[in-house]
Amino acid sequence: MVQVEAHRQLMETAIAREEVAHRAALAGDVEASRAAFRAAAAIYRASWEQASPTSFGRLVGMLKAAVLAGDAAEEAAYVEQTLADAEATSPTAAYAQAIAALVLGEDRRARKWAGLMRGPSPAFDRTATAITALADHDGPGYRAALEEIVGDFAVREAHLTGVPIADTALMLEALATPRGLRAGIEDPLMPRLDPIRDGPPPELAPASPVDPTTPDEES
């Protein structure tokens, strides 16, 4: 019981740090936002390590926060190593692995995992479509998918942190930028977290708040 309560408390703390990051981002304080995202990523990882082995939403939260903090290479490698032999093929596990693959420049693997994300909800399907477009370097397809994601966030009545912000779309834009695919959608839910740096990809590694007990459904 103590262990269960510990991992739940850690998850709630991670979500609280994300709230700080979201509010800072919307206020234009990029430095404070990134620091809070970095803290959230570390706490999500700690929560995952104390939770049940199927709590894959914690890994998605960790990766999303790390990407928005500006560097998710360590977290992506952690996910790949942790899930390598776990036979984790649920849509949420596939989501975590798809993000990790994009971070590490493994587009073929990202495409594979995006295919396994589909089914549980339209939100997962939209995100899978965007990830596939990034893996295929399909700019128009990516932009269309991103517009649908932002549109969905705009009509949501509740957000995980209680802050109306399209954090999934922001994460995808951070992953699109080094590929030269940034859509640059202007929307109040899409604060800028860094300058535009579209261009050739850098050298890539080789191949009202919702219930915080159910983060796996948030995409």
PDB file of C-alpha atoms in Angstrom, residues 18-216:
ATOM      1  CA  GLU A  18       3.729  20.258 -15.798  1.00  0.00           C
ATOM      2  CA  GLU A  19       1.078  22.766 -14.778  1.00  0.00           C
ATOM      3  CA  VAL A  20       3.859  25.175 -13.787  1.00  0.00           C
ATOM      4  CA  ALA A  21       5.562  24.531 -17.132  1.00  0.00           C
ATOM      5  CA  HIS A  22       2.356  25.119 -19.075  1.00  0.00           C
ATOM      6  CA  ARG A  23       1.569  28.377 -17.296  1.00  0.00           C
ATOM      7  CA  ALA A  24       5.134  29.605 -17.799  1.00  0.00           C
ATOM      8  CA  ALA A  25       5.010  28.715 -21.490  1.00  0.00           C
ATOM      9  CA  LEU A  26       1.743  30.589 -21.986  1.00  0.00           C
ATOM     10  CA  ALA A  27       3.267  33.580 -20.162  1.00  0.00           C
ATOM     11  CA  GLY A  28       6.252  33.540 -22.519  1.00  0.00           C
ATOM     12  CA  ASP A  29       8.796  32.496 -19.883  1.00  0.00           C
ATOM     13  CA  VAL A  30      10.619  29.833 -21.871  1.00  0.00           C
ATOM     14  CA  GLU A  31      13.423  29.314 -19.347  1.00  0.00           C
ATOM     15  CA  ALA A  32      11.039  28.686 -16.438  1.00  0.00           C
ATOM     16  CA  SER A  33       8.871  26.471 -18.614  1.00  0.00           C
ATOM     17  CA  ARG A  34      11.761  24.271 -19.674  1.00  0.00           C
ATOM     18  CA  ALA A  35      13.043  23.960 -16.112  1.00  0.00           C
ATOM     19  CA  ALA A  36       9.613  22.825 -14.927  1.00  0.00           C
ATOM     20  CA  PHE A  37       9.293  20.367 -17.825  1.00  0.00           C
ATOM     21  CA  ARG A  38      12.720  18.933 -16.945  1.00  0.00           C
ATOM     22  CA  ALA A  39      11.622  18.450 -13.344  1.00  0.00           C
ATOM     23  CA  ALA A  40       8.359  16.850 -14.459  1.00  0.00           C
ATOM     24  CA  ALA A  41      10.220  14.382 -16.684  1.00  0.00           C
ATOM     25  CA  ALA A  42      12.386  13.220 -13.784  1.00  0.00           C
ATOM     26  CA  ILE A  43       9.374  12.789 -11.505  1.00  0.00           C
ATOM     27  CA  TYR A  44       7.399  10.888 -14.144  1.00  0.00           C
ATOM     28  CA  ARG A  45      10.336   8.499 -14.432  1.00  0.00           C
ATOM     29  CA  ALA A  46      10.426   8.002 -10.666  1.00  0.00           C
ATOM     30  CA  SER A  47       6.673   7.366 -10.694  1.00  0.00           C
ATOM     31  CA  TRP A  48       7.018   4.785 -13.485  1.00  0.00           C
ATOM     32  CA  GLU A  49       9.737   2.950 -11.580  1.00  0.00           C
ATOM     33  CA  GLN A  50       7.441   2.518  -8.564  1.00  0.00           C
ATOM     34  CA  ALA A  51       4.213   1.813 -10.458  1.00  0.00           C
ATOM     35  CA  SER A  52       2.919  -1.362 -12.071  1.00  0.00           C
ATOM     36  CA  PRO A  53       4.844  -2.473 -15.185  1.00  0.00           C
ATOM     37  CA  THR A  54       1.895  -1.572 -17.415  1.00  0.00           C
ATOM     38  CA  SER A  55       1.683   2.091 -16.359  1.00  0.00           C
ATOM     39  CA  PHE A  56       2.987   3.196 -19.731  1.00  0.00           C
ATOM     40  CA  GLY A  57       1.310   6.592 -19.517  1.00  0.00           C
ATOM     41  CA  ARG A  58       4.066   7.611 -17.103  1.00  0.00           C
ATOM     42  CA  LEU A  59       6.625   6.984 -19.849  1.00  0.00           C
ATOM     43  CA  VAL A  60       4.607   9.041 -22.326  1.00  0.00           C
ATOM     44  CA  GLY A  61       4.443  11.847 -19.768  1.00  0.00           C
ATOM     45  CA  MET A  62       8.190  11.602 -19.156  1.00  0.00           C
ATOM     46  CA  LEU A  63       9.023  11.762 -22.857  1.00  0.00           C
ATOM     47  CA  LYS A  64       6.612  14.581 -23.615  1.00  0.00           C
ATOM     48  CA  ALA A  65       8.013  16.678 -20.775  1.00  0.00           C
ATOM     49  CA  ALA A  66      11.606  15.910 -21.765  1.00  0.00           C
ATOM     50  CA  VAL A  67      10.996  16.846 -25.401  1.00  0.00           C
ATOM     51  CA  LEU A  68       9.460  20.147 -24.297  1.00  0.00           C
ATOM     52  CA  ALA A  69      12.382  20.713 -21.920  1.00  0.00           C
ATOM     53  CA  GLY A  70      14.630  20.702 -24.988  1.00  0.00           C
ATOM     54  CA  ASP A  71      16.483  17.374 -24.874  1.00  0.00           C
ATOM     55  CA  ALA A  72      14.893  13.936 -24.572  1.00  0.00           C
ATOM     56  CA  ALA A  73      17.738  11.722 -25.824  1.00  0.00           C
ATOM     57  CA  GLU A  74      18.416  10.171 -22.412  1.00  0.00           C
ATOM     58  CA  GLU A  75      14.729   9.515 -21.760  1.00  0.00           C
ATOM     59  CA  ALA A  76      14.218   8.044 -25.238  1.00  0.00           C
ATOM     60  CA  ALA A  77      17.118   5.642 -24.765  1.00  0.00           C
ATOM     61  CA  TYR A  78      15.710   4.710 -21.345  1.00  0.00           C
ATOM     62  CA  VAL A  79      12.324   3.845 -22.870  1.00  0.00           C
ATOM     63  CA  GLU A  80      13.864   1.735 -25.617  1.00  0.00           C
ATOM     64  CA  GLN A  81      16.040  -0.150 -23.142  1.00  0.00           C
ATOM     65  CA  THR A  82      13.264  -0.573 -20.585  1.00  0.00           C
ATOM     66  CA  LEU A  83      10.673  -1.865 -23.048  1.00  0.00           C
ATOM     67  CA  ALA A  84      13.014  -3.818 -25.324  1.00  0.00           C
ATOM     68  CA  ASP A  85      12.191  -7.209 -23.823  1.00  0.00           C
ATOM     69  CA  ALA A  86       8.848  -6.380 -22.244  1.00  0.00           C
ATOM     70  CA  GLU A  87       6.618  -7.347 -25.186  1.00  0.00           C
ATOM     71  CA  ALA A  88       4.843  -4.063 -24.523  1.00  0.00           C
ATOM     72  CA  THR A  89       2.553  -3.560 -27.508  1.00  0.00           C
ATOM     73  CA  SER A  90      -0.461  -1.818 -25.954  1.00  0.00           C
ATOM     74  CA  PRO A  91      -1.409   1.456 -27.681  1.00  0.00           C
ATOM     75  CA  THR A  92       0.034   3.503 -24.819  1.00  0.00           C
ATOM     76  CA  ALA A  93       3.275   1.508 -24.781  1.00  0.00           C
ATOM     77  CA  ALA A  94       3.438   1.917 -28.559  1.00  0.00           C
ATOM     78  CA  TYR A  95       2.950   5.668 -28.125  1.00  0.00           C
ATOM     79  CA  ALA A  96       5.938   5.845 -25.770  1.00  0.00           C
ATOM     80  CA  GLN A  97       8.080   3.812 -28.161  1.00  0.00           C
ATOM     81  CA  ALA A  98       7.024   5.881 -31.172  1.00  0.00           C
ATOM     82  CA  ILE A  99       8.058   9.116 -29.451  1.00  0.00           C
ATOM     83  CA  ALA A 100      11.343   7.553 -28.354  1.00  0.00           C
ATOM     84  CA  ALA A 101      12.053   6.395 -31.893  1.00  0.00           C
ATOM     85  CA  LEU A 102      11.432   9.867 -33.330  1.00  0.00           C
ATOM     86  CA  VAL A 103      13.733  11.425 -30.738  1.00  0.00           C
ATOM     87  CA  LEU A 104      16.484   8.966 -31.670  1.00  0.00           C
ATOM     88  CA  GLY A 105      15.976   9.412 -35.418  1.00  0.00           C
ATOM     89  CA  GLU A 106      14.687   5.872 -35.910  1.00  0.00           C
ATOM     90  CA  ASP A 107      11.926   6.699 -38.367  1.00  0.00           C
ATOM     91  CA  ARG A 108      11.220   3.130 -39.443  1.00  0.00           C
ATOM     92  CA  ARG A 109      10.626   2.113 -35.833  1.00  0.00           C
ATOM     93  CA  ALA A 110       8.513   5.224 -35.227  1.00  0.00           C
ATOM     94  CA  ARG A 111       6.291   4.268 -38.165  1.00  0.00           C
ATOM     95  CA  LYS A 112       5.909   0.720 -36.824  1.00  0.00           C
ATOM     96  CA  TRP A 113       4.962   1.839 -33.309  1.00  0.00           C
ATOM     97  CA  ALA A 114       2.584   4.509 -34.615  1.00  0.00           C
ATOM     98  CA  GLY A 115       0.663   1.757 -36.381  1.00  0.00           C
ATOM     99  CA  LEU A 116       0.203  -0.035 -33.058  1.00  0.00           C
ATOM    100  CA  MET A 117      -1.126   3.125 -31.375  1.00  0.00           C
ATOM    101  CA  ARG A 118      -4.370   3.106 -33.334  1.00  0.00           C
ATOM    102  CA  GLY A 119      -7.704   2.017 -31.946  1.00  0.00           C
ATOM    103  CA  PRO A 120      -8.311   3.118 -28.347  1.00  0.00           C
ATOM    104  CA  SER A 121      -9.453   6.669 -29.117  1.00  0.00           C
ATOM    105  CA  PRO A 122      -9.601   9.278 -31.881  1.00  0.00           C
ATOM    106  CA  ALA A 123      -6.913  11.243 -29.991  1.00  0.00           C
ATOM    107  CA  PHE A 124      -4.483   8.334 -30.282  1.00  0.00           C
ATOM    108  CA  ASP A 125      -5.363   7.940 -33.967  1.00  0.00           C
ATOM    109  CA  ARG A 126      -4.675  11.615 -34.699  1.00  0.00           C
ATOM    110  CA  THR A 127      -1.328  11.478 -32.912  1.00  0.00           C
ATOM    111  CA  ALA A 128      -0.406   8.249 -34.698  1.00  0.00           C
ATOM    112  CA  THR A 129      -1.151   9.927 -38.031  1.00  0.00           C
ATOM    113  CA  ALA A 130       1.094  12.872 -37.154  1.00  0.00           C
ATOM    114  CA  ILE A 131       3.939  10.592 -36.018  1.00  0.00           C
ATOM    115  CA  THR A 132       3.669   8.555 -39.215  1.00  0.00           C
ATOM    116  CA  ALA A 133       3.815  11.730 -41.294  1.00  0.00           C
ATOM    117  CA  LEU A 134       6.952  12.856 -39.442  1.00  0.00           C
ATOM    118  CA  ALA A 135       8.558   9.454 -39.974  1.00  0.00           C
ATOM    119  CA  ASP A 136       7.682   9.677 -43.691  1.00  0.00           C
ATOM    120  CA  HIS A 137       8.862  13.306 -43.940  1.00  0.00           C
ATOM    121  CA  ASP A 138       5.386  14.151 -45.249  1.00  0.00           C
ATOM    122  CA  GLY A 139       5.016  17.869 -44.552  1.00  0.00           C
ATOM    123  CA  PRO A 140       1.436  18.373 -45.807  1.00  0.00           C
ATOM    124  CA  GLY A 141       0.237  15.221 -44.074  1.00  0.00           C
ATOM    125  CA  TYR A 142       1.901  16.283 -40.849  1.00  0.00           C
ATOM    126  CA  ARG A 143       0.382  19.761 -40.931  1.00  0.00           C
ATOM    127  CA  ALA A 144      -3.104  18.374 -41.570  1.00  0.00           C
ATOM    128  CA  ALA A 145      -2.768  15.939 -38.664  1.00  0.00           C
ATOM    129  CA  LEU A 146      -1.414  18.662 -36.380  1.00  0.00           C
ATOM    130  CA  GLU A 147      -4.304  20.986 -37.202  1.00  0.00           C
ATOM    131  CA  GLU A 148      -6.723  18.238 -36.154  1.00  0.00           C
ATOM    132  CA  ILE A 149      -4.838  17.731 -32.881  1.00  0.00           C
ATOM    133  CA  VAL A 150      -4.869  21.440 -32.056  1.00  0.00           C
ATOM    134  CA  GLY A 151      -8.560  21.613 -32.965  1.00  0.00           C
ATOM    135  CA  ASP A 152      -9.301  18.750 -30.578  1.00  0.00           C
ATOM    136  CA  PHE A 153      -7.456  20.426 -27.704  1.00  0.00           C
ATOM    137  CA  ALA A 154      -9.362  23.655 -28.408  1.00  0.00           C
ATOM    138  CA  VAL A 155     -12.727  22.017 -27.700  1.00  0.00           C
ATOM    139  CA  ARG A 156     -11.714  19.896 -24.703  1.00  0.00           C
ATOM    140  CA  GLU A 157     -13.553  20.753 -21.520  1.00  0.00           C
ATOM    141  CA  ALA A 158     -10.756  19.392 -19.307  1.00  0.00           C
ATOM    142  CA  HIS A 159      -6.983  19.163 -19.575  1.00  0.00           C
ATOM    143  CA  LEU A 160      -4.648  16.944 -17.558  1.00  0.00           C
ATOM    144  CA  THR A 161      -3.000  19.865 -15.756  1.00  0.00           C
ATOM    145  CA  GLY A 162      -6.053  22.109 -15.764  1.00  0.00           C
ATOM    146  CA  VAL A 163      -4.294  24.455 -18.206  1.00  0.00           C
ATOM    147  CA  PRO A 164      -5.671  24.767 -21.755  1.00  0.00           C
ATOM    148  CA  ILE A 165      -2.604  24.094 -23.873  1.00  0.00           C
ATOM    149  CA  ALA A 166      -1.999  21.743 -26.807  1.00  0.00           C
ATOM    150  CA  ASP A 167       1.034  20.032 -25.306  1.00  0.00           C
ATOM    151  CA  THR A 168       0.889  17.030 -27.640  1.00  0.00           C
ATOM    152  CA  ALA A 169       1.026  19.380 -30.618  1.00  0.00           C
ATOM    153  CA  LEU A 170       3.891  21.309 -29.016  1.00  0.00           C
ATOM    154  CA  MET A 171       5.821  18.073 -28.547  1.00  0.00           C
ATOM    155  CA  LEU A 172       5.246  17.112 -32.182  1.00  0.00           C
ATOM    156  CA  GLU A 173       6.404  20.539 -33.355  1.00  0.00           C
ATOM    157  CA  ALA A 174       9.595  20.138 -31.320  1.00  0.00           C
ATOM    158  CA  LEU A 175      10.188  16.814 -33.074  1.00  0.00           C
ATOM    159  CA  ALA A 176       9.259  18.259 -36.478  1.00  0.00           C
ATOM    160  CA  THR A 177      11.593  21.260 -36.320  1.00  0.00           C
ATOM    161  CA  PRO A 178      14.948  19.479 -36.799  1.00  0.00           C
ATOM    162  CA  ARG A 179      13.362  17.560 -39.685  1.00  0.00           C
ATOM    163  CA  GLY A 180      12.452  20.827 -41.432  1.00  0.00           C
ATOM    164  CA  LEU A 181       8.744  19.985 -41.085  1.00  0.00           C
ATOM    165  CA  ARG A 182       7.589  22.503 -38.467  1.00  0.00           C
ATOM    166  CA  ALA A 183       4.002  23.512 -39.287  1.00  0.00           C
ATOM    167  CA  GLY A 184       4.154  26.818 -37.391  1.00  0.00           C
ATOM    168  CA  ILE A 185       0.467  26.870 -36.513  1.00  0.00           C
ATOM    169  CA  GLU A 186      -0.512  30.117 -34.779  1.00  0.00           C
ATOM    170  CA  ASP A 187      -2.959  29.423 -31.979  1.00  0.00           C
ATOM    171  CA  PRO A 188      -3.418  30.569 -28.365  1.00  0.00           C
ATOM    172  CA  LEU A 189      -2.895  26.950 -27.263  1.00  0.00           C
ATOM    173  CA  MET A 190       0.479  26.822 -29.056  1.00  0.00           C
ATOM    174  CA  PRO A 191       2.986  29.077 -27.247  1.00  0.00           C
ATOM    175  CA  ARG A 192       6.464  29.310 -28.719  1.00  0.00           C
ATOM    176  CA  LEU A 193       9.055  27.424 -26.690  1.00  0.00           C
ATOM    177  CA  ASP A 194      12.094  28.169 -28.854  1.00  0.00           C
ATOM    178  CA  PRO A 195      13.093  30.080 -31.993  1.00  0.00           C
ATOM    179  CA  ILE A 196      12.275  28.617 -35.385  1.00  0.00           C
ATOM    180  CA  ARG A 197      15.187  26.506 -36.523  1.00  0.00           C
ATOM    181  CA  ASP A 198      13.816  24.753 -39.595  1.00  0.00           C
ATOM    182  CA  GLY A 199      16.451  23.205 -41.804  1.00  0.00           C
ATOM    183  CA  PRO A 200      18.332  19.984 -42.408  1.00  0.00           C
ATOM    184  CA  PRO A 201      18.048  17.477 -39.554  1.00  0.00           C
ATOM    185  CA  PRO A 202      21.059  17.325 -37.244  1.00  0.00           C
ATOM    186  CA  GLU A 203      23.117  14.167 -37.081  1.00  0.00           C
ATOM    187  CA  LEU A 204      20.792  11.577 -35.589  1.00  0.00           C
ATOM    188  CA  ALA A 205      21.614   8.624 -33.427  1.00  0.00           C
ATOM    189  CA  PRO A 206      21.883   5.358 -35.276  1.00  0.00           C
ATOM    190  CA  ALA A 207      19.106   3.588 -36.477  1.00  0.00           C
ATOM    191  CA  SER A 208     -10.500  21.630 -15.071  1.00  0.00           C
ATOM    192  CA  PRO A 209      -8.071  19.009 -14.352  1.00  0.00           C
ATOM    193  CA  VAL A 210      -8.903  15.491 -15.396  1.00  0.00           C
ATOM    194  CA  ASP A 211      -8.468  12.625 -12.959  1.00  0.00           C
ATOM    195  CA  PRO A 212      -4.681  12.285 -12.490  1.00  0.00           C
ATOM    196  CA  THR A 213      -5.051   8.540 -11.889  1.00  0.00           C
ATOM    197  CA  THR A 214      -5.773   7.948 -15.588  1.00  0.00           C
ATOM    198  CA  PRO A 215      -3.041   9.733 -17.578  1.00  0.00           C
ATOM    199  CA  ASP A 216      -2.779   6.932 -20.138  1.00  0.00           C
TER     200      ASP A 216
END
